[in-house]
Short mmCIF file of C-alpha atoms in Angstrom, two decimals:
data_model
loop_
_atom_site.label_atom_id
_atom_site.label_comp_id
_atom_site.label_asym_id
_atom_site.label_seq_id
_atom_site.Cartn_x
_atom_site.Cartn_y
_atom_site.Cartn_z
CA MET E 1 -10.04 21.96 20.72
CA ASP E 2 -11.24 18.76 22.38
CA ALA E 3 -10.03 15.16 21.80
CA ALA E 4 -12.41 14.58 19.02
CA GLU E 5 -11.44 17.58 16.90
CA PHE E 6 -7.85 16.87 17.77
CA ARG E 7 -8.28 13.42 16.18
CA ARG E 8 -9.68 14.95 13.07
CA ARG E 9 -7.25 17.80 12.83
CA GLY E 10 -4.31 15.48 13.46
CA ARG E 11 -5.24 13.33 10.56
CA GLU E 12 -5.46 16.43 8.43
CA MET E 13 -2.09 17.66 9.60
CA VAL E 14 -0.56 14.30 8.86
CA ASP E 15 -1.98 14.44 5.31
CA TYR E 16 -0.78 18.12 4.85
CA VAL E 17 2.71 17.16 5.96
CA ALA E 18 2.92 14.19 3.71
CA ASP E 19 1.58 16.12 0.80
CA TYR E 20 4.12 18.91 1.52
CA LEU E 21 7.02 16.59 1.54
CA GLU E 22 5.82 14.45 -1.44
CA ASN E 23 5.48 17.61 -3.50
CA ILE E 24 8.21 19.83 -2.09
CA GLU E 25 10.26 19.85 -5.13
CA GLN E 26 7.56 21.89 -6.93
CA ARG E 27 8.09 24.73 -4.61
CA PRO E 28 11.00 27.20 -5.11
CA VAL E 29 13.62 26.16 -2.83
CA TYR E 30 14.55 29.74 -1.80
CA PRO E 31 11.86 32.37 -1.03
CA ASP E 32 11.12 35.50 -2.98
CA VAL E 33 10.45 37.78 -0.14
CA GLU E 34 12.10 40.86 1.39
CA PRO E 35 12.90 41.36 5.08
CA GLY E 36 9.77 42.38 7.01
CA TYR E 37 7.44 40.71 4.49
CA LEU E 38 5.45 39.02 7.16
CA ARG E 39 4.56 41.86 9.45
CA SER E 40 2.35 43.38 6.90
CA LEU E 41 0.31 40.16 6.48
CA ILE E 42 -0.71 39.53 10.01
CA PRO E 43 -2.49 41.71 12.66
CA THR E 44 -0.58 43.91 14.89
CA GLU E 45 -1.93 42.14 18.05
CA ALA E 46 -3.12 38.69 19.13
CA PRO E 47 -6.84 38.04 18.59
CA LEU E 48 -9.09 38.62 21.53
CA GLU E 49 -11.51 35.92 20.47
CA PRO E 50 -10.42 32.51 19.11
CA ASP E 51 -9.70 32.17 15.50
CA ASN E 52 -11.03 29.51 13.18
CA TYR E 53 -8.58 26.51 12.68
CA ASP E 54 -9.42 26.29 8.92
CA ASP E 55 -8.43 30.00 8.67
CA ILE E 56 -5.17 29.34 10.36
CA ILE E 57 -4.19 26.51 7.96
CA LYS E 58 -5.07 28.68 4.97
CA ASP E 59 -2.76 31.36 6.49
CA VAL E 60 -0.01 28.82 6.68
CA GLU E 61 0.07 28.68 2.81
CA ARG E 62 -0.65 32.41 2.58
CA ILE E 63 1.75 33.78 4.99
CA ILE E 64 4.35 31.15 6.16
CA MET E 65 5.15 29.03 3.10
CA PRO E 66 6.02 32.00 0.89
CA GLY E 67 8.78 32.78 3.48
CA VAL E 68 10.18 29.28 3.99
CA THR E 69 13.45 28.14 2.75
CA HIS E 70 12.76 24.51 2.04
CA TRP E 71 15.60 22.67 3.70
CA GLN E 72 14.02 19.27 2.90
CA SER E 73 13.79 20.03 -0.88
CA PRO E 74 15.98 17.88 -3.09
CA TYR E 75 17.29 21.04 -4.62
CA PHE E 76 18.62 22.31 -1.25
CA PHE E 77 22.41 22.00 -1.41
CA ALA E 78 23.29 24.66 1.27
CA TYR E 79 24.91 24.34 4.69
CA PHE E 80 24.52 20.73 5.74
CA PRO E 81 21.59 18.43 5.96
CA ALA E 82 18.83 19.05 8.42
CA ALA E 83 17.95 15.54 9.11
CA SER E 84 14.25 14.52 8.58
CA SER E 85 12.31 11.29 8.49
CA TYR E 86 8.74 10.08 9.14
CA PRO E 87 9.84 7.83 12.18
CA ALA E 88 11.49 11.04 13.98
CA MET E 89 8.41 13.08 13.21
CA LEU E 90 6.23 10.47 14.82
CA ALA E 91 8.40 10.34 17.78
CA ASP E 92 8.40 14.16 18.10
CA MET E 93 4.64 14.07 18.14
CA LEU E 94 4.79 11.41 21.08
CA CYS E 95 7.45 13.66 22.80
CA GLY E 96 5.06 16.59 22.56
CA ALA E 97 2.15 14.75 23.91
CA ILE E 98 4.05 13.28 26.91
CA GLY E 99 5.25 16.79 27.58
CA CYS E 100 7.66 15.84 30.36
CA ILE E 101 10.58 17.96 31.50
CA GLY E 102 13.32 15.66 32.24
CA PHE E 103 15.41 17.57 34.71
CA SER E 104 15.93 14.54 37.05
CA TRP E 105 15.47 10.90 37.02
CA ALA E 106 12.39 11.18 39.13
CA ALA E 107 10.85 13.76 36.85
CA SER E 108 10.53 11.06 34.22
CA PRO E 109 12.59 7.91 34.64
CA ALA E 110 12.06 6.81 30.98
CA CYS E 111 13.37 10.12 29.62
CA THR E 112 16.61 9.85 31.58
CA GLU E 113 17.10 6.14 31.18
CA LEU E 114 16.30 5.83 27.26
CA GLU E 115 18.64 8.69 26.68
CA THR E 116 21.41 6.90 28.35
CA VAL E 117 20.87 3.65 26.55
CA MET E 118 20.42 5.41 23.19
CA LEU E 119 23.75 7.11 23.48
CA ASP E 120 25.23 3.65 24.34
CA TRP E 121 23.62 2.30 21.25
CA LEU E 122 24.98 4.96 19.10
CA GLY E 123 28.46 4.92 20.75
CA LYS E 124 28.57 1.36 19.85
CA MET E 125 27.64 1.94 16.21
CA LEU E 126 30.61 4.34 16.15
CA LYS E 127 32.87 1.73 17.87
CA LEU E 128 33.69 4.39 20.57
CA PRO E 129 36.12 3.16 23.20
CA GLU E 130 34.44 1.46 26.11
CA HIS E 131 35.09 4.17 28.60
CA PHE E 132 32.66 6.45 26.72
CA ILE E 133 29.83 3.82 27.16
CA ALA E 134 27.72 4.24 30.25
CA GLY E 135 26.56 0.61 30.46
CA THR E 136 30.14 -0.61 31.00
CA HIS E 137 32.77 -0.54 33.77
CA GLY E 138 33.95 2.82 32.42
CA HIS E 139 33.30 6.13 33.99
CA GLY E 140 31.88 8.00 31.00
CA GLY E 141 28.60 8.24 29.10
CA GLY E 142 26.66 10.15 26.71
CA VAL E 143 24.02 12.90 26.69
CA ILE E 144 21.92 14.94 24.10
CA GLN E 145 22.78 18.51 23.73
CA SER E 146 20.90 20.96 21.52
CA THR E 147 23.75 21.79 19.18
CA ALA E 148 27.35 21.19 18.61
CA SER E 149 28.20 24.80 19.73
CA GLU E 150 26.51 23.94 23.05
CA ALA E 151 28.46 20.70 23.55
CA THR E 152 31.66 22.54 22.76
CA LEU E 153 30.81 25.09 25.23
CA MET E 154 29.88 22.36 27.85
CA SER E 155 33.36 20.77 27.35
CA LEU E 156 35.14 24.16 27.56
CA LEU E 157 33.31 25.02 30.84
CA ALA E 158 33.96 21.46 32.28
CA ALA E 159 37.70 21.47 31.34
CA ARG E 160 38.00 24.97 33.07
CA CYS E 161 36.44 23.70 36.21
CA LYS E 162 38.62 20.60 36.32
CA ALA E 163 41.82 22.67 35.73
CA VAL E 164 40.92 24.96 38.52
CA ARG E 165 40.29 22.17 40.85
CA ARG E 166 43.59 20.44 39.94
CA VAL E 167 45.53 23.45 40.70
CA GLN E 168 43.78 24.06 43.99
CA GLU E 169 44.29 20.57 45.12
CA THR E 170 48.15 21.18 45.24
CA ASN E 171 47.86 24.91 45.99
CA PRO E 172 44.74 25.41 48.22
CA GLU E 173 45.81 28.98 48.92
CA ARG E 174 45.24 30.09 45.43
CA LEU E 175 41.88 31.71 44.72
CA GLU E 176 39.68 30.50 41.83
CA ALA E 177 39.90 34.08 40.21
CA GLU E 178 43.72 33.97 40.26
CA VAL E 179 43.73 30.43 38.72
CA LEU E 180 41.24 31.35 35.89
CA SER E 181 43.51 34.32 34.95
CA LYS E 182 46.25 31.88 34.10
CA LEU E 183 44.23 29.35 32.03
CA VAL E 184 44.89 29.09 28.30
CA ALA E 185 42.68 27.36 25.73
CA TYR E 186 44.37 26.21 22.59
CA SER E 187 42.34 26.28 19.32
CA SER E 188 42.62 26.65 15.54
CA GLU E 189 40.32 28.64 13.17
CA GLN E 190 37.70 25.93 13.97
CA PHE E 191 38.09 26.30 17.75
CA CYS E 192 38.71 22.78 18.57
CA ALA E 193 39.72 19.64 17.09
CA THR E 194 37.46 18.96 14.21
CA LEU E 195 36.45 16.01 12.14
CA GLY E 196 34.57 17.47 9.07
CA THR E 197 34.93 21.26 9.12
CA THR E 198 31.93 23.37 8.15
CA SER E 199 33.60 25.06 5.15
CA SER E 200 35.23 22.14 3.39
CA CYS E 201 34.72 18.96 5.46
CA ALA E 202 38.41 18.77 6.21
CA PHE E 203 39.76 16.49 9.11
CA ASP E 204 42.28 17.20 11.82
CA HIS E 205 44.91 14.50 12.58
CA ILE E 206 43.70 13.61 16.01
CA THR E 207 46.17 10.69 16.22
CA GLU E 208 48.69 13.40 16.31
CA LEU E 209 46.89 15.93 18.51
CA GLY E 210 45.68 13.52 21.03
CA PRO E 211 48.92 12.26 22.49
CA ILE E 212 50.19 15.79 22.88
CA CYS E 213 47.00 16.82 24.77
CA ASN E 214 47.31 13.75 27.13
CA GLU E 215 50.91 14.42 27.72
CA GLU E 216 50.33 18.02 28.68
CA ASN E 217 47.20 17.12 30.70
CA MET E 218 45.06 19.26 28.41
CA TRP E 219 41.37 18.52 27.90
CA MET E 220 40.79 17.52 24.32
CA HIS E 221 37.34 18.01 22.76
CA ILE E 222 36.50 16.63 19.32
CA ASP E 223 33.76 18.13 17.16
CA ALA E 224 32.44 15.92 14.29
CA ALA E 225 28.96 17.81 13.91
CA TYR E 226 28.31 16.70 10.35
CA ALA E 227 30.86 13.84 9.48
CA GLY E 228 30.24 12.02 12.79
CA SER E 229 27.21 10.17 11.42
CA ALA E 230 29.34 8.58 8.55
CA PHE E 231 31.46 6.78 11.15
CA ILE E 232 28.88 4.18 11.52
CA CYS E 233 30.05 3.00 8.14
CA PRO E 234 33.27 0.83 8.27
CA GLU E 235 34.90 2.57 5.42
CA PHE E 236 34.73 5.91 7.26
CA ARG E 237 35.50 4.77 10.76
CA PRO E 238 39.26 5.09 10.42
CA LEU E 239 38.73 8.97 10.30
CA LEU E 240 37.81 8.55 13.92
CA ASN E 241 40.97 6.82 14.85
CA GLY E 242 42.62 8.66 17.80
CA ILE E 243 39.21 9.23 19.65
CA GLU E 244 40.63 7.26 22.65
CA PHE E 245 42.74 10.29 23.37
CA ALA E 246 39.63 12.67 23.72
CA ASP E 247 38.08 13.70 26.89
CA SER E 248 34.75 14.54 25.16
CA PHE E 249 33.31 14.07 21.68
CA ASN E 250 30.28 15.17 19.90
CA PHE E 251 28.41 15.06 16.55
CA ASN E 252 24.85 15.95 15.34
CA PRO E 253 22.56 13.04 14.36
CA HIS E 254 20.19 15.85 13.37
CA LYS E 255 22.36 16.61 10.43
CA TRP E 256 22.96 13.17 8.69
CA LEU E 257 21.41 10.40 10.77
CA LEU E 258 17.66 11.01 9.92
CA ILE E 259 16.83 12.37 13.38
CA ASN E 260 15.14 15.69 13.35
CA PHE E 261 16.61 18.81 14.99
CA ASP E 262 17.52 19.11 17.88
CA CYS E 263 19.74 16.09 18.67
CA SER E 264 23.42 16.72 19.24
CA THR E 265 25.04 13.84 20.95
CA MET E 266 28.03 14.28 23.29
CA TRP E 267 30.15 11.67 25.22
CA VAL E 268 32.54 12.39 27.99
CA LYS E 269 35.41 10.04 29.21
CA LYS E 270 34.80 10.80 32.81
CA ARG E 271 31.20 11.83 33.54
CA GLN E 272 32.24 13.07 36.98
CA ASP E 273 34.17 15.86 35.31
CA ILE E 274 31.07 17.38 33.63
CA ILE E 275 28.78 16.57 36.51
CA GLY E 276 31.05 18.34 38.94
CA ALA E 277 31.04 21.50 36.84
CA PHE E 278 27.31 21.88 36.46
CA LYS E 279 25.75 20.16 39.63
CA VAL E 280 23.02 22.29 41.27
CA GLU E 281 21.12 20.79 44.31
CA PRO E 282 18.17 22.91 45.56
CA LEU E 283 15.92 20.85 47.79
CA TYR E 284 13.07 20.73 45.37
CA LEU E 285 15.20 18.95 42.81
CA LYS E 286 17.02 16.44 45.26
CA HIS E 287 16.49 12.79 44.76
CA GLU E 288 18.29 9.70 45.58
CA ASN E 289 18.88 8.93 41.84
CA GLN E 290 20.64 12.01 40.77
CA GLU E 291 22.90 11.10 37.99
CA SER E 292 20.64 12.39 35.14
CA GLY E 293 21.06 14.76 32.22
CA ARG E 294 20.50 17.78 34.33
CA HIS E 295 24.06 17.83 35.40
CA TRP E 296 25.26 17.35 31.89
CA GLN E 297 23.85 20.51 30.30
CA ILE E 298 23.26 24.18 30.67
CA PRO E 299 19.26 24.25 30.76
CA LEU E 300 17.68 22.80 33.80
CA GLY E 301 14.93 21.11 31.64
CA ARG E 302 15.24 18.73 28.71
CA ARG E 303 12.69 17.27 26.18
CA PHE E 304 12.25 13.48 25.60
CA ARG E 305 14.64 13.81 22.66
CA SER E 306 15.81 10.12 22.81
CA LEU E 307 12.55 8.94 21.60
CA LYS E 308 13.60 10.11 18.19
CA MET E 309 16.61 8.18 18.24
CA TRP E 310 14.75 4.96 19.43
CA PHE E 311 12.23 5.24 16.62
CA VAL E 312 14.80 5.86 13.82
CA PHE E 313 17.26 3.35 14.96
CA ARG E 314 14.57 0.68 15.24
CA LEU E 315 12.82 1.39 11.99
CA TYR E 316 15.85 2.00 9.85
CA GLY E 317 18.36 -0.25 11.42
CA ILE E 318 21.99 0.20 11.06
CA GLU E 319 22.10 -1.04 7.62
CA GLY E 320 19.38 1.44 6.53
CA LEU E 321 21.22 4.25 8.10
CA GLN E 322 24.44 3.25 6.42
CA ALA E 323 22.65 2.97 3.17
CA HIS E 324 21.32 6.60 3.40
CA ILE E 325 24.98 7.96 4.07
CA ARG E 326 26.42 6.01 1.31
CA LYS E 327 23.86 7.09 -1.15
CA GLN E 328 24.58 10.77 -0.48
CA VAL E 329 28.28 10.15 -0.79
CA VAL E 330 27.76 8.65 -4.14
CA LEU E 331 25.71 11.62 -5.32
CA ALA E 332 28.39 13.99 -4.15
CA LYS E 333 31.01 12.04 -6.19
CA GLU E 334 28.82 12.25 -9.16
CA PHE E 335 28.55 15.95 -8.82
CA GLU E 336 32.39 16.17 -8.41
CA SER E 337 32.75 14.09 -11.53
CA LEU E 338 30.57 16.58 -13.43
CA VAL E 339 32.47 19.62 -12.10
CA ARG E 340 35.92 17.92 -13.12
CA ALA E 341 34.52 17.20 -16.66
CA ASP E 342 34.04 21.01 -17.26
CA LYS E 343 37.31 22.79 -17.79
CA ARG E 344 35.97 26.05 -16.63
CA PHE E 345 35.52 24.95 -13.17
CA GLU E 346 37.81 23.48 -10.44
CA ILE E 347 37.55 21.41 -7.30
CA CYS E 348 38.79 23.24 -4.29
CA ALA E 349 39.01 20.52 -1.50
CA GLU E 350 39.08 16.79 -1.39
CA VAL E 351 35.58 15.28 -1.62
CA VAL E 352 35.48 12.85 1.36
CA MET E 353 31.87 12.79 2.17
CA GLY E 354 28.67 14.62 0.95
CA LEU E 355 30.17 18.02 0.25
CA VAL E 356 31.78 19.37 -2.84
CA CYS E 357 33.70 22.70 -2.81
CA PHE E 358 34.12 24.11 -6.37
CA ARG E 359 34.26 27.34 -8.21
CA LEU E 360 34.65 28.90 -11.63
CA LYS E 361 38.32 29.40 -12.53
CA GLY E 362 38.84 33.07 -12.20
CA SER E 363 38.05 35.96 -9.90
CA ASN E 364 36.24 35.94 -6.62
CA GLU E 365 34.03 38.47 -8.24
CA LEU E 366 32.99 36.13 -11.11
CA ASN E 367 32.04 33.36 -8.54
CA GLN E 368 30.11 35.90 -6.41
CA LEU E 369 28.08 36.90 -9.43
CA LEU E 370 27.46 33.22 -10.19
CA LEU E 371 26.26 32.55 -6.69
CA LYS E 372 24.01 35.63 -6.98
CA ARG E 373 22.35 34.29 -10.06
CA ILE E 374 21.87 30.90 -8.45
CA THR E 375 20.22 32.48 -5.40
CA GLU E 376 17.98 34.77 -7.47
CA SER E 377 16.90 31.73 -9.71
CA ARG E 378 15.43 30.16 -6.60
CA THR E 379 15.57 26.69 -8.32
CA ILE E 380 18.47 25.41 -6.41
CA HIS E 381 20.19 26.80 -3.15
CA LEU E 382 23.91 26.95 -2.35
CA VAL E 383 25.95 28.85 0.07
CA PRO E 384 29.74 29.86 -0.17
CA CYS E 385 32.82 29.50 1.88
CA GLN E 386 36.27 31.10 1.68
CA LEU E 387 39.32 28.77 1.29
CA SER E 388 42.84 30.25 1.28
CA GLY E 389 41.47 33.72 0.17
CA LEU E 390 39.22 32.25 -2.59
CA PHE E 391 35.46 32.70 -2.84
CA VAL E 392 34.16 28.96 -3.10
CA LEU E 393 30.72 27.59 -3.68
CA ARG E 394 29.68 24.70 -1.38
CA PHE E 395 27.45 21.83 -2.82
CA ALA E 396 26.21 19.65 -0.05
CA VAL E 397 23.90 16.83 -0.69
CA CYS E 398 21.28 17.32 2.04
CA SER E 399 17.71 16.12 1.33
CA ARG E 400 16.80 12.50 2.11
CA VAL E 401 15.04 12.37 -1.26
CA THR E 402 17.80 13.82 -3.38
CA ASP E 403 18.74 11.48 -6.36
CA SER E 404 20.97 11.51 -9.36
CA GLY E 405 18.26 13.41 -11.42
CA HIS E 406 18.33 16.26 -8.91
CA VAL E 407 22.13 16.40 -9.02
CA GLN E 408 22.04 16.45 -12.84
CA HIS E 409 19.44 19.31 -12.83
CA ALA E 410 21.52 21.28 -10.30
CA TRP E 411 24.54 21.04 -12.53
CA ARG E 412 22.57 22.11 -15.60
CA GLN E 413 21.32 25.14 -13.80
CA ILE E 414 24.77 26.16 -12.56
CA THR E 415 26.46 25.66 -15.97
CA GLN E 416 23.51 27.71 -17.57
CA LEU E 417 23.80 30.49 -15.09
CA SER E 418 27.61 30.64 -15.29
CA CYS E 419 27.25 31.28 -19.27
CA GLU E 420 24.89 34.32 -18.89
CA GLU E 421 26.30 37.63 -19.73
#
């Protein structure tokens, strides 16, 4: 494929993507396939000679789309949002074209510097304490990780390294292995201090946990993977009170802030704590400007992911992003009111943001049957959770294009399926 064909095929792909997204609600949100369906539809080996591009595109519809769960469908109410927007897609195209591997400042200065500045922008949107902002007199800063799980692992490893060094500073005769065997990590069922749990979007009281951690010289990590995006809205910002006690904090703009996966943002109070735990210095990577994301993550290389943040923040603005979040919260409240109006159902957790946990009054088996019918209908998609031993259905407003009509349609489907014998 030369540049001329790339231009032509690129325009076709943009049209295909735009058509896909504009008409996505016409597709069944959940696929009607069985495990292993794809293997029988494609050759057992890669082609020796080049295939025709038109045939590949035809196979996208014939082979790929029948097995896709359409996360961007307005009838997708499972898990949490997988953020998507046209500005982020365009930025991803440019990221792929530049193709840099940002393992050091010298490897691509713009990749390193834009990421630092975008994390400062976002940190200021959240009104994080100044010590988390790199462009201040503080000692912290932010970095993009792949997922919240990776950010949590990074914080755990950095905390372990810091604890070992602290002990060895006062007891240099103690071996690292001996110190490691004495370390203890304190966690709940969610592992760490959490703002917006996956099951029910519950919030820990970090204003109570934080002082205890600080007094006991314990590293405190806070995970707000889904809910963190909402803290750019003043009405939700109080839920982040106590962040000043944290050593590290992360959330996923790729869930609710219109930035495509992957983009999990993480801040640390003292960047030297995380750099000290992961710094590697082979000669071929050495450079006088070393304080880059390479020492803030597990992988050596990193994509130019901050381009997505830059495009989205500039083309939506803070007010546009706030409007998106507020709209989805209103839709969740609308669904909650529909559930409460039907005496057969009950709400199982406080509805704070865009997630509603509900169930039919009755046995777990009854609710399992309802979810099975919903899944088999392939018209809407939900997933369950367990709260205090109860099988509960989760209704998360996910798609950027979901509106009141889609919520009303989903409720009609649920009530209809709940009546079937």
